[in-house]
PDB file of C-alpha atoms in Angstrom:
ATOM      1  CA  MET I   1     -17.537 -14.081  -1.619  1.00  0.00           C
ATOM      2  CA  VAL I   2     -14.607 -11.538  -0.625  1.00  0.00           C
ATOM      3  CA  GLN I   3     -16.536  -8.772  -1.766  1.00  0.00           C
ATOM      4  CA  GLU I   4     -19.313  -9.739   0.411  1.00  0.00           C
ATOM      5  CA  ASP I   5     -17.458 -10.722   3.258  1.00  0.00           C
ATOM      6  CA  LEU I   6     -15.488  -7.422   3.548  1.00  0.00           C
ATOM      7  CA  ASP I   7     -18.463  -5.120   2.756  1.00  0.00           C
ATOM      8  CA  PHE I   8     -20.582  -6.973   4.903  1.00  0.00           C
ATOM      9  CA  SER I   9     -17.771  -6.161   7.850  1.00  0.00           C
ATOM     10  CA  ILE I  10     -17.241  -2.560   6.731  1.00  0.00           C
ATOM     11  CA  ARG I  11     -21.238  -2.087   6.932  1.00  0.00           C
ATOM     12  CA  THR I  12     -21.359  -3.713  10.217  1.00  0.00           C
ATOM     13  CA  LEU I  13     -18.718  -0.978  11.281  1.00  0.00           C
ATOM     14  CA  PHE I  14     -20.584   1.884  10.129  1.00  0.00           C
ATOM     15  CA  CYS I  15     -23.771   0.510  11.502  1.00  0.00           C
ATOM     16  CA  GLU I  16     -22.362   0.290  14.780  1.00  0.00           C
ATOM     17  CA  LEU I  17     -21.056   3.669  14.602  1.00  0.00           C
ATOM     18  CA  GLU I  18     -24.214   4.910  13.763  1.00  0.00           C
ATOM     19  CA  LYS I  19     -25.733   3.361  16.961  1.00  0.00           C
ATOM     20  CA  VAL I  20     -23.058   5.217  18.886  1.00  0.00           C
ATOM     21  CA  ALA I  21     -24.104   8.338  17.081  1.00  0.00           C
ATOM     22  CA  ASP I  22     -27.709   8.030  18.234  1.00  0.00           C
ATOM     23  CA  SER I  23     -26.772   8.541  21.869  1.00  0.00           C
ATOM     24  CA  HIS I  24     -23.461  10.422  21.297  1.00  0.00           C
ATOM     25  CA  ASP I  25     -23.821  13.579  18.889  1.00  0.00           C
ATOM     26  CA  GLU I  26     -20.098  14.077  18.976  1.00  0.00           C
ATOM     27  CA  LEU I  27     -19.398  11.159  16.942  1.00  0.00           C
ATOM     28  CA  THR I  28     -19.460  13.281  13.880  1.00  0.00           C
ATOM     29  CA  ASP I  29     -17.006  15.984  15.434  1.00  0.00           C
ATOM     30  CA  THR I  30     -13.846  16.703  13.567  1.00  0.00           C
ATOM     31  CA  ASP I  31     -11.615  15.359  16.189  1.00  0.00           C
ATOM     32  CA  VAL I  32     -13.439  11.845  16.790  1.00  0.00           C
ATOM     33  CA  ARG I  33     -13.795  11.362  12.762  1.00  0.00           C
ATOM     34  CA  GLU I  34     -10.189  11.985  12.293  1.00  0.00           C
ATOM     35  CA  ALA I  35      -9.264   9.602  15.312  1.00  0.00           C
ATOM     36  CA  LEU I  36     -11.415   6.997  13.429  1.00  0.00           C
ATOM     37  CA  HIS I  37      -9.775   7.608  10.079  1.00  0.00           C
ATOM     38  CA  MET I  38      -6.182   7.439  11.448  1.00  0.00           C
ATOM     39  CA  SER I  39      -6.951   4.170  13.486  1.00  0.00           C
ATOM     40  CA  LEU I  40      -8.547   2.686  10.359  1.00  0.00           C
ATOM     41  CA  ASN I  41      -5.919   3.698   8.170  1.00  0.00           C
ATOM     42  CA  ARG I  42      -3.179   2.340  10.255  1.00  0.00           C
ATOM     43  CA  PHE I  43      -4.704  -0.936  11.011  1.00  0.00           C
ATOM     44  CA  PHE I  44      -6.965  -1.676   8.197  1.00  0.00           C
ATOM     45  CA  VAL I  45      -5.536   0.120   5.225  1.00  0.00           C
ATOM     46  CA  TRP I  46      -1.943  -0.741   5.962  1.00  0.00           C
ATOM     47  CA  GLY I  47      -2.678  -3.796   8.090  1.00  0.00           C
ATOM     48  CA  LYS I  48      -0.449  -2.875  11.027  1.00  0.00           C
ATOM     49  CA  PRO I  49      -0.615  -5.641  13.982  1.00  0.00           C
ATOM     50  CA  LEU I  50      -3.499  -5.291  16.189  1.00  0.00           C
ATOM     51  CA  ASP I  51      -1.468  -5.550  19.277  1.00  0.00           C
ATOM     52  CA  ARG I  52      -2.294  -1.953  20.859  1.00  0.00           C
ATOM     53  CA  LEU I  53      -5.442  -0.439  19.623  1.00  0.00           C
ATOM     54  CA  PRO I  54      -6.648   3.224  20.432  1.00  0.00           C
ATOM     55  CA  THR I  55      -9.044   3.395  23.607  1.00  0.00           C
ATOM     56  CA  SER I  56      -9.877   7.097  23.200  1.00  0.00           C
ATOM     57  CA  TYR I  57     -11.379   8.847  19.914  1.00  0.00           C
ATOM     58  CA  GLY I  58     -12.250  12.324  21.497  1.00  0.00           C
ATOM     59  CA  MET I  59     -15.735  11.421  22.703  1.00  0.00           C
ATOM     60  CA  PHE I  60     -17.166  13.384  25.562  1.00  0.00           C
ATOM     61  CA  SER I  61     -17.709  10.624  27.929  1.00  0.00           C
ATOM     62  CA  ARG I  62     -15.883   7.168  28.933  1.00  0.00           C
ATOM     63  CA  GLU I  63     -19.013   5.239  27.717  1.00  0.00           C
ATOM     64  CA  GLY I  64     -18.636   6.950  24.261  1.00  0.00           C
ATOM     65  CA  ASP I  65     -14.976   6.310  23.804  1.00  0.00           C
ATOM     66  CA  GLU I  66     -15.590   2.547  24.889  1.00  0.00           C
ATOM     67  CA  ALA I  67     -18.373   2.016  22.428  1.00  0.00           C
ATOM     68  CA  VAL I  68     -16.123   3.483  19.495  1.00  0.00           C
ATOM     69  CA  ALA I  69     -13.310   1.539  20.740  1.00  0.00           C
ATOM     70  CA  ARG I  70     -15.442  -1.571  20.837  1.00  0.00           C
ATOM     71  CA  ALA I  71     -16.923  -1.119  17.251  1.00  0.00           C
ATOM     72  CA  VAL I  72     -13.527  -0.310  15.735  1.00  0.00           C
ATOM     73  CA  SER I  73     -11.701  -3.385  17.704  1.00  0.00           C
ATOM     74  CA  ASN I  74     -14.919  -5.714  16.560  1.00  0.00           C
ATOM     75  CA  PHE I  75     -14.465  -4.769  12.829  1.00  0.00           C
ATOM     76  CA  LEU I  76     -10.686  -5.158  12.736  1.00  0.00           C
ATOM     77  CA  PHE I  77     -10.611  -8.789  14.272  1.00  0.00           C
ATOM     78  CA  SER I  78     -13.299  -9.654  12.198  1.00  0.00           C
ATOM     79  CA  VAL I  79     -11.801  -8.523   8.856  1.00  0.00           C
ATOM     80  CA  ASN I  80      -8.611 -10.202   9.973  1.00  0.00           C
ATOM     81  CA  SER I  81     -10.228 -13.356  10.273  1.00  0.00           C
ATOM     82  CA  ILE I  82     -11.583 -13.219   6.751  1.00  0.00           C
ATOM     83  CA  PRO I  83      -8.735 -15.580   4.812  1.00  0.00           C
ATOM     84  CA  GLU I  84      -9.488 -13.720   1.638  1.00  0.00           C
ATOM     85  CA  LEU I  85      -8.388 -10.217   2.858  1.00  0.00           C
ATOM     86  CA  SER I  86      -4.994 -10.933   1.499  1.00  0.00           C
ATOM     87  CA  VAL I  87      -6.325 -10.705  -1.993  1.00  0.00           C
ATOM     88  CA  THR I  88      -6.911  -6.798  -1.199  1.00  0.00           C
ATOM     89  CA  GLN I  89      -3.646  -4.948  -1.410  1.00  0.00           C
ATOM     90  CA  LEU I  90      -2.531  -2.749   1.357  1.00  0.00           C
ATOM     91  CA  GLY I  91      -2.793   1.015   0.943  1.00  0.00           C
ATOM     92  CA  GLN I  92      -5.099   2.561  -2.005  1.00  0.00           C
ATOM     93  CA  SER I  93      -6.980  -0.479  -2.312  1.00  0.00           C
ATOM     94  CA  ARG I  94      -8.081  -1.103   1.217  1.00  0.00           C
ATOM     95  CA  LEU I  95      -8.755   2.860   1.483  1.00  0.00           C
ATOM     96  CA  ASN I  96     -11.030   2.351  -1.549  1.00  0.00           C
ATOM     97  CA  ARG I  97     -12.760  -0.557   0.085  1.00  0.00           C
ATOM     98  CA  LEU I  98     -13.500   1.354   3.224  1.00  0.00           C
ATOM     99  CA  GLN I  99     -14.633   4.441   1.169  1.00  0.00           C
ATOM    100  CA  ASN I 100     -17.021   2.239  -0.906  1.00  0.00           C
ATOM    101  CA  PRO I 101     -19.778   4.898  -1.951  1.00  0.00           C
ATOM    102  CA  ASN I 102     -21.956   1.539  -2.419  1.00  0.00           C
ATOM    103  CA  ILE I 103     -22.447   0.752   1.322  1.00  0.00           C
ATOM    104  CA  PHE I 104     -24.990   2.494   3.419  1.00  0.00           C
ATOM    105  CA  THR I 105     -26.194   2.401   6.996  1.00  0.00           C
ATOM    106  CA  PRO I 106     -30.090   1.791   7.933  1.00  0.00           C
ATOM    107  CA  ASN I 107     -30.244   5.590   7.886  1.00  0.00           C
ATOM    108  CA  GLY I 108     -28.544   6.124   4.760  1.00  0.00           C
ATOM    109  CA  CYS I 109     -25.209   7.233   6.011  1.00  0.00           C
ATOM    110  CA  GLN I 110     -22.081   6.556   4.000  1.00  0.00           C
ATOM    111  CA  TYR I 111     -18.544   6.258   5.252  1.00  0.00           C
ATOM    112  CA  ASP I 112     -17.640  10.103   4.942  1.00  0.00           C
ATOM    113  CA  TYR I 113     -20.389  10.602   7.591  1.00  0.00           C
ATOM    114  CA  PHE I 114     -17.955   8.692  10.121  1.00  0.00           C
ATOM    115  CA  ILE I 115     -14.504   8.927   8.787  1.00  0.00           C
ATOM    116  CA  GLY I 116     -14.308  11.848   6.289  1.00  0.00           C
ATOM    117  CA  HIS I 117     -13.013  11.184   3.008  1.00  0.00           C
ATOM    118  CA  ALA I 118      -9.325  10.913   1.797  1.00  0.00           C
ATOM    119  CA  ASP I 119      -7.990  10.627  -1.943  1.00  0.00           C
ATOM    120  CA  GLU I 120      -5.000   8.778  -0.749  1.00  0.00           C
ATOM    121  CA  PRO I 121      -4.049   6.722   2.341  1.00  0.00           C
ATOM    122  CA  LEU I 122      -2.134   8.548   5.285  1.00  0.00           C
ATOM    123  CA  PRO I 123       1.350   7.390   5.801  1.00  0.00           C
ATOM    124  CA  PRO I 124       1.277   4.131   8.009  1.00  0.00           C
ATOM    125  CA  ASP I 125       2.845   6.181  10.885  1.00  0.00           C
ATOM    126  CA  GLU I 126       2.451   5.510  14.561  1.00  0.00           C
ATOM    127  CA  LEU I 127      -0.727   7.000  16.041  1.00  0.00           C
ATOM    128  CA  PRO I 128      -0.619   9.804  18.388  1.00  0.00           C
ATOM    129  CA  GLU I 129      -0.195   8.451  22.100  1.00  0.00           C
ATOM    130  CA  ASP I 130      -3.479  10.650  23.282  1.00  0.00           C
ATOM    131  CA  LEU I 131      -5.535   8.060  21.396  1.00  0.00           C
ATOM    132  CA  PHE I 132      -4.133   5.635  24.021  1.00  0.00           C
ATOM    133  CA  ASP I 133      -4.517   7.729  27.225  1.00  0.00           C
ATOM    134  CA  ASP I 134      -7.722   8.296  29.077  1.00  0.00           C
ATOM    135  CA  GLY I 135     -10.033  10.748  27.534  1.00  0.00           C
ATOM    136  CA  ASP I 136     -10.559  14.114  29.293  1.00  0.00           C
ATOM    137  CA  TYR I 137     -14.293  13.551  30.283  1.00  0.00           C
ATOM    138  CA  ASP I 138     -16.675  16.086  32.105  1.00  0.00           C
ATOM    139  CA  GLU I 139     -18.032  12.706  34.404  1.00  0.00           C
TER     140      GLU I 139
END
């Protein structure tokens, strides 16, 4: 049951991001993918408290950043409400779950389309401050 619940939440995250990508091509830009990866690494892979979540992911518009931030927040709060999450160890085990090659979006995308790939987790360092600042939008 843990596998299904956690995998369902991970798939839901990637499906939400895929919807954002439909109207915001920059979702797959390197800067955005790295911001997503760092955020998921800190809060999901290392289980850090969700007291301050990023609001800026390098999207070209406020609307895009808000959509990405909402998808990440929804994911983090949903997985933290799965009581069985505690059986998935922090670090490599959670990264492996996030990078599950058997999870596909409706358009056939896998995790690496959205967050790239890492052989091992990043250190659980603080996130760069610019992830919490307003983006530099052309609006």
